[in-house]
Amino acid sequence: MSPINRLDLDRIFKNLDKNNNGRITIAELQNLLHGIGIQTTSEELEKLVGRSNLDYVDFLFFYEAIADPRDADDEEDLRKAFEVFDFDGDGFISCEELKMVLTKMGLWEKKSGDDCRDMIHVYDKNLDGLLDFDEFKDMMMTMNYNAENKRLNYVN
């Protein structure tokens, strides 16, 4: 599976489905991607998705296709994902940046800063309170492995 669990994906889908018709449009998906720093045209996105709107199952398949770090161009894809989280471009993901991106994705519901620091601490090898690219890569690979084996994605 993927680093984001099904409950979170369900919440993202519901947040995107503004008219509650069980489908999201390319425009709604594009707004989410733009909100987290991924720039794409609606034409590119529709070509990638293969249709003008997605139901929940289509959305899950789309997410799996873009989130699996084992696919070709792993390093480049992970670098792009890292850049989304590294909002200020300083080469590190701080607790504030992590919260900001998770909030934009609809995955952060007024959790305390301690939860965020705990999430980072699990993968922070040098204990500086930040994630560099290698730590982020380890986190993504570990989260993916754990989810595929039906283990908790985040273990403190």
PDB file of C-alpha atoms in Angstrom:
ATOM      1  CA  MET A   1       0.000   0.000   0.000  1.00  0.00           C
ATOM      2  CA  SER A   2       1.144   3.590   0.467  1.00  0.00           C
ATOM      3  CA  PRO A   3       2.453   5.954   3.151  1.00  0.00           C
ATOM      4  CA  ILE A   4      -0.976   7.555   3.666  1.00  0.00           C
ATOM      5  CA  ASN A   5      -3.468   5.139   5.187  1.00  0.00           C
ATOM      6  CA  ARG A   6      -6.960   4.470   3.820  1.00  0.00           C
ATOM      7  CA  LEU A   7      -8.682   6.504   6.527  1.00  0.00           C
ATOM      8  CA  ASP A   8      -6.632   9.558   5.584  1.00  0.00           C
ATOM      9  CA  LEU A   9      -7.208   8.950   1.866  1.00  0.00           C
ATOM     10  CA  ASP A  10     -10.931   8.713   2.560  1.00  0.00           C
ATOM     11  CA  ARG A  11     -10.813  12.051   4.373  1.00  0.00           C
ATOM     12  CA  ILE A  12      -8.865  13.667   1.508  1.00  0.00           C
ATOM     13  CA  PHE A  13     -11.390  12.345  -1.013  1.00  0.00           C
ATOM     14  CA  LYS A  14     -14.327  13.671   1.019  1.00  0.00           C
ATOM     15  CA  ASN A  15     -12.628  17.069   1.336  1.00  0.00           C
ATOM     16  CA  LEU A  16     -12.120  17.193  -2.433  1.00  0.00           C
ATOM     17  CA  ASP A  17     -15.666  16.051  -3.268  1.00  0.00           C
ATOM     18  CA  LYS A  18     -17.209  19.491  -2.702  1.00  0.00           C
ATOM     19  CA  ASN A  19     -20.652  18.609  -4.062  1.00  0.00           C
ATOM     20  CA  ASN A  20     -20.772  15.204  -2.294  1.00  0.00           C
ATOM     21  CA  ASN A  21     -21.595  13.274  -5.467  1.00  0.00           C
ATOM     22  CA  GLY A  22     -18.999  10.539  -4.847  1.00  0.00           C
ATOM     23  CA  ARG A  23     -16.726  11.803  -7.619  1.00  0.00           C
ATOM     24  CA  ILE A  24     -13.937  14.347  -7.830  1.00  0.00           C
ATOM     25  CA  THR A  25     -13.173  16.326 -10.931  1.00  0.00           C
ATOM     26  CA  ILE A  26      -9.793  16.956 -12.468  1.00  0.00           C
ATOM     27  CA  ALA A  27     -10.146  20.578 -11.317  1.00  0.00           C
ATOM     28  CA  GLU A  28     -10.702  19.471  -7.707  1.00  0.00           C
ATOM     29  CA  LEU A  29      -7.706  17.131  -7.868  1.00  0.00           C
ATOM     30  CA  GLN A  30      -5.616  19.841  -9.501  1.00  0.00           C
ATOM     31  CA  ASN A  31      -6.475  22.269  -6.683  1.00  0.00           C
ATOM     32  CA  LEU A  32      -5.187  19.769  -4.118  1.00  0.00           C
ATOM     33  CA  LEU A  33      -1.970  19.201  -6.048  1.00  0.00           C
ATOM     34  CA  HIS A  34      -1.414  22.937  -6.501  1.00  0.00           C
ATOM     35  CA  GLY A  35      -2.078  23.438  -2.783  1.00  0.00           C
ATOM     36  CA  ILE A  36       0.814  21.144  -1.917  1.00  0.00           C
ATOM     37  CA  GLY A  37       3.130  22.630  -4.525  1.00  0.00           C
ATOM     38  CA  ILE A  38       2.712  20.259  -7.483  1.00  0.00           C
ATOM     39  CA  GLN A  39       2.071  22.295 -10.603  1.00  0.00           C
ATOM     40  CA  THR A  40       0.286  20.567 -13.478  1.00  0.00           C
ATOM     41  CA  THR A  41      -2.197  21.596 -16.121  1.00  0.00           C
ATOM     42  CA  SER A  42      -5.675  20.104 -16.190  1.00  0.00           C
ATOM     43  CA  GLU A  43      -4.846  18.608 -19.603  1.00  0.00           C
ATOM     44  CA  GLU A  44      -1.744  16.853 -18.240  1.00  0.00           C
ATOM     45  CA  LEU A  45      -3.656  15.594 -15.239  1.00  0.00           C
ATOM     46  CA  GLU A  46      -6.594  14.319 -17.309  1.00  0.00           C
ATOM     47  CA  LYS A  47      -4.155  12.513 -19.614  1.00  0.00           C
ATOM     48  CA  LEU A  48      -2.445  10.938 -16.594  1.00  0.00           C
ATOM     49  CA  VAL A  49      -5.731   9.945 -14.955  1.00  0.00           C
ATOM     50  CA  GLY A  50      -7.390   8.869 -18.199  1.00  0.00           C
ATOM     51  CA  ARG A  51     -10.776  10.468 -17.455  1.00  0.00           C
ATOM     52  CA  SER A  52     -12.364  13.768 -16.448  1.00  0.00           C
ATOM     53  CA  ASN A  53     -13.382  12.667 -12.942  1.00  0.00           C
ATOM     54  CA  LEU A  54     -12.644   9.921 -10.435  1.00  0.00           C
ATOM     55  CA  ASP A  55     -14.717   7.909  -8.016  1.00  0.00           C
ATOM     56  CA  TYR A  56     -13.168   6.762  -4.738  1.00  0.00           C
ATOM     57  CA  VAL A  57     -11.640   3.583  -6.194  1.00  0.00           C
ATOM     58  CA  ASP A  58     -10.166   5.526  -9.130  1.00  0.00           C
ATOM     59  CA  PHE A  59      -8.753   8.025  -6.623  1.00  0.00           C
ATOM     60  CA  LEU A  60      -7.081   5.206  -4.660  1.00  0.00           C
ATOM     61  CA  PHE A  61      -5.538   3.798  -7.843  1.00  0.00           C
ATOM     62  CA  PHE A  62      -4.344   7.274  -8.835  1.00  0.00           C
ATOM     63  CA  TYR A  63      -2.780   7.786  -5.417  1.00  0.00           C
ATOM     64  CA  GLU A  64      -1.077   4.381  -5.512  1.00  0.00           C
ATOM     65  CA  ALA A  65       0.339   5.128  -8.949  1.00  0.00           C
ATOM     66  CA  ILE A  66       1.948   8.367  -7.833  1.00  0.00           C
ATOM     67  CA  ALA A  67       2.908   7.372  -4.271  1.00  0.00           C
ATOM     68  CA  ASP A  68       4.746   4.055  -4.650  1.00  0.00           C
ATOM     69  CA  PRO A  69       8.446   4.902  -4.108  1.00  0.00           C
ATOM     70  CA  ARG A  70       9.553   1.595  -5.678  1.00  0.00           C
ATOM     71  CA  ASP A  71       8.550   2.701  -9.184  1.00  0.00           C
ATOM     72  CA  ALA A  72      10.990   3.935 -11.811  1.00  0.00           C
ATOM     73  CA  ASP A  73      12.602   7.278 -11.090  1.00  0.00           C
ATOM     74  CA  ASP A  74      12.327   6.609  -7.349  1.00  0.00           C
ATOM     75  CA  GLU A  75      14.957   9.123  -6.342  1.00  0.00           C
ATOM     76  CA  GLU A  76      13.509  11.893  -8.507  1.00  0.00           C
ATOM     77  CA  ASP A  77       9.960  11.239  -7.299  1.00  0.00           C
ATOM     78  CA  LEU A  78      11.082  11.205  -3.678  1.00  0.00           C
ATOM     79  CA  ARG A  79      13.025  14.424  -4.231  1.00  0.00           C
ATOM     80  CA  LYS A  80       9.891  16.086  -5.635  1.00  0.00           C
ATOM     81  CA  ALA A  81       7.849  14.868  -2.670  1.00  0.00           C
ATOM     82  CA  PHE A  82      10.543  16.149  -0.309  1.00  0.00           C
ATOM     83  CA  GLU A  83      10.404  19.570  -1.973  1.00  0.00           C
ATOM     84  CA  VAL A  84       6.652  19.728  -1.360  1.00  0.00           C
ATOM     85  CA  PHE A  85       7.247  19.283   2.379  1.00  0.00           C
ATOM     86  CA  ASP A  86      10.377  21.494   2.435  1.00  0.00           C
ATOM     87  CA  PHE A  87       8.247  24.579   2.009  1.00  0.00           C
ATOM     88  CA  ASP A  88      11.020  27.128   2.637  1.00  0.00           C
ATOM     89  CA  GLY A  89      13.557  25.272   0.465  1.00  0.00           C
ATOM     90  CA  ASP A  90      16.258  25.061   3.126  1.00  0.00           C
ATOM     91  CA  GLY A  91      16.872  21.341   2.591  1.00  0.00           C
ATOM     92  CA  PHE A  92      15.077  20.234   5.764  1.00  0.00           C
ATOM     93  CA  ILE A  93      11.522  19.426   6.821  1.00  0.00           C
ATOM     94  CA  SER A  94      10.615  21.097  10.091  1.00  0.00           C
ATOM     95  CA  CYS A  95       7.668  20.304  12.331  1.00  0.00           C
ATOM     96  CA  GLU A  96       5.939  23.466  11.130  1.00  0.00           C
ATOM     97  CA  GLU A  97       6.404  22.529   7.463  1.00  0.00           C
ATOM     98  CA  LEU A  98       5.135  19.007   8.079  1.00  0.00           C
ATOM     99  CA  LYS A  99       2.050  20.369   9.842  1.00  0.00           C
ATOM    100  CA  MET A 100       1.441  22.914   7.074  1.00  0.00           C
ATOM    101  CA  VAL A 101       1.489  20.318   4.274  1.00  0.00           C
ATOM    102  CA  LEU A 102      -0.568  17.781   6.224  1.00  0.00           C
ATOM    103  CA  THR A 103      -3.093  20.536   7.002  1.00  0.00           C
ATOM    104  CA  LYS A 104      -3.349  21.446   3.297  1.00  0.00           C
ATOM    105  CA  MET A 105      -4.007  17.790   2.532  1.00  0.00           C
ATOM    106  CA  GLY A 106      -6.698  17.642   5.214  1.00  0.00           C
ATOM    107  CA  LEU A 107      -4.705  15.217   7.368  1.00  0.00           C
ATOM    108  CA  TRP A 108      -3.892  17.445  10.340  1.00  0.00           C
ATOM    109  CA  GLU A 109      -6.784  18.142  12.660  1.00  0.00           C
ATOM    110  CA  LYS A 110      -5.503  20.469  15.370  1.00  0.00           C
ATOM    111  CA  LYS A 111      -3.015  17.957  16.693  1.00  0.00           C
ATOM    112  CA  SER A 112      -0.409  19.236  19.111  1.00  0.00           C
ATOM    113  CA  GLY A 113       3.107  20.165  18.049  1.00  0.00           C
ATOM    114  CA  ASP A 114       4.370  17.290  20.185  1.00  0.00           C
ATOM    115  CA  ASP A 115       2.742  14.769  17.831  1.00  0.00           C
ATOM    116  CA  CYS A 116       4.563  16.357  14.917  1.00  0.00           C
ATOM    117  CA  ARG A 117       7.886  16.335  16.742  1.00  0.00           C
ATOM    118  CA  ASP A 118       7.326  12.692  17.661  1.00  0.00           C
ATOM    119  CA  MET A 119       6.667  11.833  14.008  1.00  0.00           C
ATOM    120  CA  ILE A 120       9.911  13.504  12.960  1.00  0.00           C
ATOM    121  CA  HIS A 121      11.890  12.036  15.861  1.00  0.00           C
ATOM    122  CA  VAL A 122      11.226   8.453  14.699  1.00  0.00           C
ATOM    123  CA  TYR A 123      13.265   9.055  11.512  1.00  0.00           C
ATOM    124  CA  ASP A 124      15.584  11.872  12.677  1.00  0.00           C
ATOM    125  CA  LYS A 125      18.937  10.043  12.787  1.00  0.00           C
ATOM    126  CA  ASN A 126      21.031  13.029  13.876  1.00  0.00           C
ATOM    127  CA  LEU A 127      18.387  14.249  16.364  1.00  0.00           C
ATOM    128  CA  ASP A 128      18.371  17.838  15.106  1.00  0.00           C
ATOM    129  CA  GLY A 129      14.555  17.975  15.066  1.00  0.00           C
ATOM    130  CA  LEU A 130      14.471  18.171  11.269  1.00  0.00           C
ATOM    131  CA  LEU A 131      14.315  15.664   8.435  1.00  0.00           C
ATOM    132  CA  ASP A 132      16.927  15.911   5.696  1.00  0.00           C
ATOM    133  CA  PHE A 133      16.376  14.170   2.354  1.00  0.00           C
ATOM    134  CA  ASP A 134      17.987  10.870   3.394  1.00  0.00           C
ATOM    135  CA  GLU A 135      15.908  10.718   6.573  1.00  0.00           C
ATOM    136  CA  PHE A 136      12.785  11.552   4.563  1.00  0.00           C
ATOM    137  CA  LYS A 137      13.637   8.806   2.063  1.00  0.00           C
ATOM    138  CA  ASP A 138      14.071   6.295   4.895  1.00  0.00           C
ATOM    139  CA  MET A 139      10.730   7.382   6.323  1.00  0.00           C
ATOM    140  CA  MET A 140       8.936   6.951   3.003  1.00  0.00           C
ATOM    141  CA  MET A 141      10.477   3.535   2.357  1.00  0.00           C
ATOM    142  CA  THR A 142       9.761   2.350   5.905  1.00  0.00           C
ATOM    143  CA  MET A 143       6.197   3.636   5.882  1.00  0.00           C
ATOM    144  CA  ASN A 144       5.568   1.925   2.542  1.00  0.00           C
ATOM    145  CA  TYR A 145       7.068  -1.361   3.750  1.00  0.00           C
ATOM    146  CA  ASN A 146       5.107  -1.298   6.981  1.00  0.00           C
ATOM    147  CA  ALA A 147       1.816  -0.577   5.224  1.00  0.00           C
ATOM    148  CA  GLU A 148       2.349  -3.399   2.736  1.00  0.00           C
ATOM    149  CA  ASN A 149       2.835  -5.756   5.652  1.00  0.00           C
ATOM    150  CA  LYS A 150      -0.284  -4.420   7.417  1.00  0.00           C
ATOM    151  CA  ARG A 151       1.716  -2.911  10.232  1.00  0.00           C
ATOM    152  CA  LEU A 152       1.185   0.545  11.676  1.00  0.00           C
ATOM    153  CA  ASN A 153       2.620   3.258   9.433  1.00  0.00           C
ATOM    154  CA  TYR A 154       3.892   5.295  12.366  1.00  0.00           C
ATOM    155  CA  VAL A 155       5.454   3.704  15.384  1.00  0.00           C
ATOM    156  CA  ASN A 156       6.766   5.895  18.182  1.00  0.00           C
TER     157      ASN A 156
END
